[in-house]
Coordinates of C-alpha atoms (C1' of nucleotides) in Angstrom, one line a residue:
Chain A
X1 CA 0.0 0.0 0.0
X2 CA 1.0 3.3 -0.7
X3 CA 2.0 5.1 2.5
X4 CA 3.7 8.4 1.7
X5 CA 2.3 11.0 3.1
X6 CA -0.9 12.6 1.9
X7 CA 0.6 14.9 -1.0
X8 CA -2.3 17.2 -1.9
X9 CA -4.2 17.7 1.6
X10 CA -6.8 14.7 1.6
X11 CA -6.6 15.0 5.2
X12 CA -9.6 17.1 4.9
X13 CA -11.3 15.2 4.6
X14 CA -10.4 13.5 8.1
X15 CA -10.4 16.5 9.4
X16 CA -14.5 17.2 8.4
X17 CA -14.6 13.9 10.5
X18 CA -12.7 15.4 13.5
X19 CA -14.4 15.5 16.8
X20 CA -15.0 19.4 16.5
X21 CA -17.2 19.3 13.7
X22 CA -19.1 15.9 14.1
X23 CA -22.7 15.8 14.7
X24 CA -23.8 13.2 17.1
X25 CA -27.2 11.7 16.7
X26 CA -28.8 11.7 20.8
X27 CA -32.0 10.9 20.0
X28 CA -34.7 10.6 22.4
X29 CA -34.6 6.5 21.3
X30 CA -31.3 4.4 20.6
X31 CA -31.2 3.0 16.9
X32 CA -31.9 0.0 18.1
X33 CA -35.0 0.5 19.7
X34 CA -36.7 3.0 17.0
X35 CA -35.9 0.2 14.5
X36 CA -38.2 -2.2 17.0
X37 CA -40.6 0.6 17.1
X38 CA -40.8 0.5 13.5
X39 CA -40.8 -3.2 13.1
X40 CA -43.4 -4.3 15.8
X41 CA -45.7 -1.7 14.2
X42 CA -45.2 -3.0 10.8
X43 CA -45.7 -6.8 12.0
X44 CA -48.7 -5.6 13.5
X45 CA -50.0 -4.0 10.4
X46 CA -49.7 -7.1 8.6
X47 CA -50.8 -9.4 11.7
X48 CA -54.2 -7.5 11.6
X49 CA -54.1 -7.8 7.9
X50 CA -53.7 -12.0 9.1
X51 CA -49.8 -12.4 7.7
X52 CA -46.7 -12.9 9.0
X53 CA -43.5 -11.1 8.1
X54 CA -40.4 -12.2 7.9
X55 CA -37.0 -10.3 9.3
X56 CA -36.0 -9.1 5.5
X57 CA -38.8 -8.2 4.4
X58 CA -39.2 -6.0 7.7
X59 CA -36.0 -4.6 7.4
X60 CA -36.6 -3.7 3.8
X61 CA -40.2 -1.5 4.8
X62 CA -38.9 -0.3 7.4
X63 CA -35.4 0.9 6.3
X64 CA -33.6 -0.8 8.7
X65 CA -30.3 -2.6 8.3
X66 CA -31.8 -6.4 7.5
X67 CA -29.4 -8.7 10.1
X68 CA -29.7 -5.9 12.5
X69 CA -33.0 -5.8 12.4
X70 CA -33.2 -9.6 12.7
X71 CA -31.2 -9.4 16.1
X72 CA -33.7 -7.3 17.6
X73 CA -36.6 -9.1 16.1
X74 CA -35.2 -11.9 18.4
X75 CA -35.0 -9.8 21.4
X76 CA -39.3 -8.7 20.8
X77 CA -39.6 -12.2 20.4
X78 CA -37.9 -13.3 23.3
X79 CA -39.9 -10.8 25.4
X80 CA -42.7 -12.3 24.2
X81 CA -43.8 -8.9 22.5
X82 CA -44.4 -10.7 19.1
X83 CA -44.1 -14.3 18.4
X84 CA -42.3 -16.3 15.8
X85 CA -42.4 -19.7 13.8
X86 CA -39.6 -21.0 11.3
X87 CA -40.1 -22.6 8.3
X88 CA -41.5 -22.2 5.1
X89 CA -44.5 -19.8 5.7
X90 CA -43.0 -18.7 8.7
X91 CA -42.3 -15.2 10.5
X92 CA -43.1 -12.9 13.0
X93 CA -46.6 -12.4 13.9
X94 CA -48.3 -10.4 16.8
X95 CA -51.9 -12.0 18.2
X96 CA -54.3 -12.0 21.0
X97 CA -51.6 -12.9 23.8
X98 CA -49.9 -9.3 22.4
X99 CA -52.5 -6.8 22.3
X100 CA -51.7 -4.9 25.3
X101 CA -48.4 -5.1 24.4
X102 CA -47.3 -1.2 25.3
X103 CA -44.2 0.9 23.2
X104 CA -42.9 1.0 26.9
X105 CA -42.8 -2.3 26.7
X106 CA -40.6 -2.2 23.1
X107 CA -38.5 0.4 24.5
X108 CA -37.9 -1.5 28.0
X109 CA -37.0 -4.7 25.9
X110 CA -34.2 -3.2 23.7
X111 CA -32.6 -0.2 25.8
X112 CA -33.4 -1.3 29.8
X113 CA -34.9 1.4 31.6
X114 CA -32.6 3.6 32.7
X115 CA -34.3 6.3 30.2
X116 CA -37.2 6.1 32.8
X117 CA -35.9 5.0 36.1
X118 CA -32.2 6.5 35.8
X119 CA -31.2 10.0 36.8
X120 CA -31.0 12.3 33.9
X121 CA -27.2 13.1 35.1
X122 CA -26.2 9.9 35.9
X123 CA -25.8 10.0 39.1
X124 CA -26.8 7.0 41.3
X125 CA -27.8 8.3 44.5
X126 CA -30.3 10.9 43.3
X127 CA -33.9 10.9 44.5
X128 CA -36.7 12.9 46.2
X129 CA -34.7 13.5 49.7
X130 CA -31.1 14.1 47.7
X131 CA -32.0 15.5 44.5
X132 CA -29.8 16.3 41.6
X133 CA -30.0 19.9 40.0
X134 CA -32.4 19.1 37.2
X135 CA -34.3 16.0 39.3
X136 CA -38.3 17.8 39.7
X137 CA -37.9 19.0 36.3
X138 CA -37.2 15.9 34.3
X139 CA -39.2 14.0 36.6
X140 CA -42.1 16.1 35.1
X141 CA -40.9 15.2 31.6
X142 CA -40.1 11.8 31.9
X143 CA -43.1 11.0 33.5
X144 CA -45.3 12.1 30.9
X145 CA -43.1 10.2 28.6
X146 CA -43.4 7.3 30.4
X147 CA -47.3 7.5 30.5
X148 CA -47.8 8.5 26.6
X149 CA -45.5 5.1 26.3
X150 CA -47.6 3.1 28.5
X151 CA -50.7 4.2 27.3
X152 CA -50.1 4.0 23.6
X153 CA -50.7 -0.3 22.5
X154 CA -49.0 -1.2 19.8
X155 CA -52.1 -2.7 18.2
X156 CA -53.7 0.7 18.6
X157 CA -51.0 2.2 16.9
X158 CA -51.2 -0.1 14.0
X159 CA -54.5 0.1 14.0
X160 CA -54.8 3.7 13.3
X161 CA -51.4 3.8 11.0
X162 CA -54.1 1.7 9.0
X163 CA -57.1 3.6 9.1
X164 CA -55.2 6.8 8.3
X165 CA -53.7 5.5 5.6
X166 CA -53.0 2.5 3.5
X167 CA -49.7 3.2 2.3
X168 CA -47.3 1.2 4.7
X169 CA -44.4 2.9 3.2
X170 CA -45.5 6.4 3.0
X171 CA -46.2 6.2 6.7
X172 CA -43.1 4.6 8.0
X173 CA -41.7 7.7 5.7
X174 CA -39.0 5.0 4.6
X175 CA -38.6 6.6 1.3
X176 CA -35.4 9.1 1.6
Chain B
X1 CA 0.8 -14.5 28.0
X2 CA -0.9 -17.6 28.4
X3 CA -3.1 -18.4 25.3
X4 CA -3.8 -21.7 26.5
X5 CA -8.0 -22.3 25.9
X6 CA -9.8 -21.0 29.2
X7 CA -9.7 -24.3 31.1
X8 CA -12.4 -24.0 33.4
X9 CA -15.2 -22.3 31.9
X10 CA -14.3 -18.3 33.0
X11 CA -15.5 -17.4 29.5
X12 CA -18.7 -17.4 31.7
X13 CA -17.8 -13.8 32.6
X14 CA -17.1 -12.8 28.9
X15 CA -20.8 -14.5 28.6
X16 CA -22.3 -11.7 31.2
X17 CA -20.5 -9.5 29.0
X18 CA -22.7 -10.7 25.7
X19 CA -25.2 -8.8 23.6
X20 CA -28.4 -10.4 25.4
X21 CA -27.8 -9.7 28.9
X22 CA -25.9 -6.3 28.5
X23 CA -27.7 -3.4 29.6
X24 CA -28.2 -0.6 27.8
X25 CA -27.0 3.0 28.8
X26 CA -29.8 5.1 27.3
X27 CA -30.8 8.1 28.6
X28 CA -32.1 11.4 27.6
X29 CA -28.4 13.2 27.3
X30 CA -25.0 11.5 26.2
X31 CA -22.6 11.0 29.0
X32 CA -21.4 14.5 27.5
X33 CA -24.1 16.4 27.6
X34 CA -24.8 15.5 31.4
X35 CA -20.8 16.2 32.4
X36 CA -21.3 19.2 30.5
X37 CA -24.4 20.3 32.9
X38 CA -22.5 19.3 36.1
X39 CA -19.4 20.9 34.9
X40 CA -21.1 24.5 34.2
X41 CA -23.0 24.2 37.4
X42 CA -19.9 24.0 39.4
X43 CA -18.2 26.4 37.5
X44 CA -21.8 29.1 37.6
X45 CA -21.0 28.2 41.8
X46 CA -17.5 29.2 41.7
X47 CA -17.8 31.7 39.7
X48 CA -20.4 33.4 42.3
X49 CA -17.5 33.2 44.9
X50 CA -15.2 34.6 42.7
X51 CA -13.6 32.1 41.6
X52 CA -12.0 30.4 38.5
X53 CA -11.6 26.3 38.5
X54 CA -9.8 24.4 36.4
X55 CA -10.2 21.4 34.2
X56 CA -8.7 18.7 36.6
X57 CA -10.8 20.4 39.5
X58 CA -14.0 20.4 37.9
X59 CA -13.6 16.9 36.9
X60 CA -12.8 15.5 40.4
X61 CA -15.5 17.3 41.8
X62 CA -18.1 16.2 39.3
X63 CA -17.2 13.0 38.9
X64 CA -16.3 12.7 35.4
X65 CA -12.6 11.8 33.5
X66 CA -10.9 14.5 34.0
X67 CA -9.6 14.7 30.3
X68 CA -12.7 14.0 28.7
X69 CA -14.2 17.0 30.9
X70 CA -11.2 18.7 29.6
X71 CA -12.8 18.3 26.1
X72 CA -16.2 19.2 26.5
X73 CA -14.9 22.5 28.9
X74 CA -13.2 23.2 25.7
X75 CA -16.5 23.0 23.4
X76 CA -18.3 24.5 25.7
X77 CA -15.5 27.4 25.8
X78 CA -15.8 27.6 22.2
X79 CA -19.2 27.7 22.2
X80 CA -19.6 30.8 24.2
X81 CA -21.1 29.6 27.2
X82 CA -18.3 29.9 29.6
X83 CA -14.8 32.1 29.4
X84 CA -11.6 30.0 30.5
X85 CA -7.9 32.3 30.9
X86 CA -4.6 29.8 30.3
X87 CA -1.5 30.4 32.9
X88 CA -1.6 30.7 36.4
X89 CA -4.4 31.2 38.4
X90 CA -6.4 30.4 34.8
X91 CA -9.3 28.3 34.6
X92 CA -12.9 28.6 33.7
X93 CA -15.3 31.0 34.8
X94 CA -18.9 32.3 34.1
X95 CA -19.6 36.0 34.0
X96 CA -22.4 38.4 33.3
X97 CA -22.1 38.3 29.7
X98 CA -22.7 34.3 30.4
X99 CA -25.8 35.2 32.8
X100 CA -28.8 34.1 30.0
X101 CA -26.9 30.8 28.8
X102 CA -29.4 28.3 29.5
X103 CA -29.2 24.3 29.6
X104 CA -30.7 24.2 26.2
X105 CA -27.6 25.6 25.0
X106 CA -25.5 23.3 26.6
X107 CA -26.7 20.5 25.4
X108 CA -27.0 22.0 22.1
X109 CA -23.5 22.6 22.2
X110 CA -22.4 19.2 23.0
X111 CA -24.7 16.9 21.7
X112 CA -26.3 19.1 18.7
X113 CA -29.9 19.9 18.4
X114 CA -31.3 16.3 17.2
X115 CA -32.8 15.8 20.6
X116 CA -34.8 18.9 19.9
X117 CA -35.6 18.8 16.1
X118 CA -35.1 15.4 14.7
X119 CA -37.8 12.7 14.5
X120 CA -38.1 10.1 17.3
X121 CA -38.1 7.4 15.2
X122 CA -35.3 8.6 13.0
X123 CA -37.3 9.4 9.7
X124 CA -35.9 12.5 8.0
X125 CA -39.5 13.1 6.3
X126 CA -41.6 13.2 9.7
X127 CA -43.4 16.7 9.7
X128 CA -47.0 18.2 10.7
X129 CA -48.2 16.9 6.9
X130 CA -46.3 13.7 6.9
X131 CA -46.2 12.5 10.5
X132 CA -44.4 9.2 11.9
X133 CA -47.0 6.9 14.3
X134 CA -45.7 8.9 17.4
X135 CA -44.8 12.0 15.8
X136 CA -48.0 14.2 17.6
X137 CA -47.7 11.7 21.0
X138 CA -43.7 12.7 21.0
X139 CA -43.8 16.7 19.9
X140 CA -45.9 17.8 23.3
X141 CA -43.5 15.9 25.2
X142 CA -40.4 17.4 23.3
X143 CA -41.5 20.6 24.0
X144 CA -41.7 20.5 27.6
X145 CA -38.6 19.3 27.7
X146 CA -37.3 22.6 25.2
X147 CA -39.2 24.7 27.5
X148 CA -37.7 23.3 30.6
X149 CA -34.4 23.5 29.1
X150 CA -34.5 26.8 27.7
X151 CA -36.3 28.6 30.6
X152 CA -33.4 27.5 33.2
X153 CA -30.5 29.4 33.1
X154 CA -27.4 27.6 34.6
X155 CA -26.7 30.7 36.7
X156 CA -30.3 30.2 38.1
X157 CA -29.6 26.9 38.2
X158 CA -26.2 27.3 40.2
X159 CA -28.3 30.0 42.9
X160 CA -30.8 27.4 44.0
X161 CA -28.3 24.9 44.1
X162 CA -26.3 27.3 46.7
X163 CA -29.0 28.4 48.2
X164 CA -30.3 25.0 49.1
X165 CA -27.3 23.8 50.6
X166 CA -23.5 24.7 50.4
X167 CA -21.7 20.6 50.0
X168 CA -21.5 21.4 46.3
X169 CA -20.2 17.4 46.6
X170 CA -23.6 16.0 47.9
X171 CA -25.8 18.2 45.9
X172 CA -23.9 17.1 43.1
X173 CA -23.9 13.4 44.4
X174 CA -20.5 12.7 43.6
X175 CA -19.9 10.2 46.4
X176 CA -21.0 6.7 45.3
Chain C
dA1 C1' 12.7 37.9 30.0
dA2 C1' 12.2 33.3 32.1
dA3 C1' 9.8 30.0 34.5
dT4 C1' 5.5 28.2 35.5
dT5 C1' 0.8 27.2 35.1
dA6 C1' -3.2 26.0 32.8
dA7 C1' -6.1 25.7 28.5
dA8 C1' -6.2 24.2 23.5
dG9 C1' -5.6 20.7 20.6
dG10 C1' -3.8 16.4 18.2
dA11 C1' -3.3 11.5 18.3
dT12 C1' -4.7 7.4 19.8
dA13 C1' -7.0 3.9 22.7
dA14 C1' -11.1 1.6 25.0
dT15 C1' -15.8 0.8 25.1
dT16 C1' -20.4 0.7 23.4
dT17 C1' -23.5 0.6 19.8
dT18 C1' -24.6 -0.6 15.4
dG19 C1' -24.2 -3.6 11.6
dT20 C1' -22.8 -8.1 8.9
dC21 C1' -22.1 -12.8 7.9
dC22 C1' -22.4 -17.5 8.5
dT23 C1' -23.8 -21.7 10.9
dT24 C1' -27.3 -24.2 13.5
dA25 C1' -31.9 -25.4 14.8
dT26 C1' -36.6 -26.1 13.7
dA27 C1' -41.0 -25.8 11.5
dT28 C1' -43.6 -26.6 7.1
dG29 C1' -44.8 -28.5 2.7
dG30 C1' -44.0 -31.9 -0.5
Chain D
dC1 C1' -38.9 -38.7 5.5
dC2 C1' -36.7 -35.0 2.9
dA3 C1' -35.9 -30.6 1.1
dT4 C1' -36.5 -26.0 2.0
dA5 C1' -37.5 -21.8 4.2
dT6 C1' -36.9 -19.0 8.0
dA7 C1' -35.8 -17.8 12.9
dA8 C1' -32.0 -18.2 16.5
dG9 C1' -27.7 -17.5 17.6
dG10 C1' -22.5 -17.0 17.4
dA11 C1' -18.6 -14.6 15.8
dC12 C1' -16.9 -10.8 14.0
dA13 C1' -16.5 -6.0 11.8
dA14 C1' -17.5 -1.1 11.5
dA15 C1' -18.8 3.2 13.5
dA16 C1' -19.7 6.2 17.2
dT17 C1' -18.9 7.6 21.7
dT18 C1' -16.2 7.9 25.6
dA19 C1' -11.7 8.3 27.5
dT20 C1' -6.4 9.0 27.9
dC21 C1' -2.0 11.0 27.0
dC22 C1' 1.1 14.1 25.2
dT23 C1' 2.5 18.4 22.8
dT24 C1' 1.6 23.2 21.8
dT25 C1' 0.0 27.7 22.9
dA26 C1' -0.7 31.5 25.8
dA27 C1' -1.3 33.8 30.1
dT28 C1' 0.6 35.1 34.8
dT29 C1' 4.1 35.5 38.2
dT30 C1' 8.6 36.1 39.5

DNA sequence: AAATTAAAGGATAATTTTGTCCTTATATGG
DNA sequence: CCATATAAGGACAAAATTATCCTTTAATTT
């Protein structure tokens, strides 16, 4: 491989890269757990339509990186937030035994819950009695959060994804 | 070193270790962000008794690495929100023309503003006309969070925390 | 002016999160 | 029972975030 030194200032384009000018993602949701978001909403969608779907095909409507999106499949499933059977014909499927099946739930399987039990500055000892700086005003926050999470089924979110509007992909926005 | 195949089955603690049973971080800021609020807090307290601290300082007390603090002091120097002086008897401080920085600009600074504008589920076509399943569920929430995070001014911020009690170390909770 | 002190910044390492690939297990249809 | 399709899972790779160390720059004190 070539080694010499950069001749005519490539480095730039490192340097775009650098720390400084890098903008990070810190999103309310990791990766991980908007792709299940996405996912269990779109099995859902298909479960009430009465077919399964399998982890490509998810991926693919969903935008999601397909083997990714397979691995976390396996943790809803393992959770029993969806269920699964291999095989020809197979899939993931949500039924009966799901329907009250919260996005607190999805959330709780894939990222813990330190987003809704853990002190907003990481610090381990804060509470009511020995309160960090920002404690009464995230608690606020974060517990409205936590409600609008707990109170939102997945089903019923499928449910009126689908009466809204037909288009799967349009929805999901997974189109650029 | 001994490469010899792990004899009696201490892989087990590379197992706790393994995708399925780690536990997610997750919270609403990056590590960064919430040094970064810590950080300016204690430096907004020093700063109302006169006096400068310095990187290694405010790291100790906070709790954080001391050279990583060292980076985001420097962003959050850069980013107007503090004033540091090099040499002797340098450090950071906070002054009036700092007084109406608020926590929304730190963690603007730090983590950039896709806690505040971005979709929650990651889609970069989610709008009022074209909204994601949670997109009207998430903006209320979102905004209470702006709000609370723009209305607080660190220096505020740093006041009550004096006022309620002097041990800048337990209100900060850096002990355990 | 020189020595000293502390921030600024560069390079690099460790860790965590995200993402890929390949093998194994298992259900279904023929 | 066999072939096939698909989930489950292991191992590994890439990228992002967090963290450390060292050099350079610039104030302050002497």
């Amino acid at each position: 491989m070539d080694k010499r030194p950069d001749p005519i200032g490539f480095g730039f384009f490192a340097f775009v890269k650098m720390n400084i000018f890098r903008i990070k993602s810190s999103y309310m949701f990791s990766k991980a757990s908007q792709y299940a978001i996405k996912a269990i909403i779109y099995i859902w969608m298909k479960s009430l339509q009465d077919s399964k779907a399998g982890a490509k095909e998810i991926g693919s409507e969903i935008d999601a990186p397909e083997a990714f999106t397979a691995k976390i499949l396996q943790q809803l499933s393992r959770a029993k937030l969806i269920g699964s059977v291999k095989g020809p014909n197979g899939g993931f499927y949500a039924d009966e035994s799901h329907t009250n099946k919260t996005l607190k739930d999805v959330v709780r399987a894939v990222d813990g819950d330190s987003l809704f039990t853990g002190c907003s500055l990481g610090l381990n000892k804060c509470s009511e009695k020995n309160p960090c700086p920002l404690h009464f005003e995230i608690v606020g926050i974060r517990q409205k959060l936590d409600q609008m999470l707990t109170n939102k089924s997945i089903k019923h979110l499928a449910v009126e994804v689908i009466k809204g509007e037909t288009n799967i992909k349009r929805i999901l926005q997974v189109n650029k």
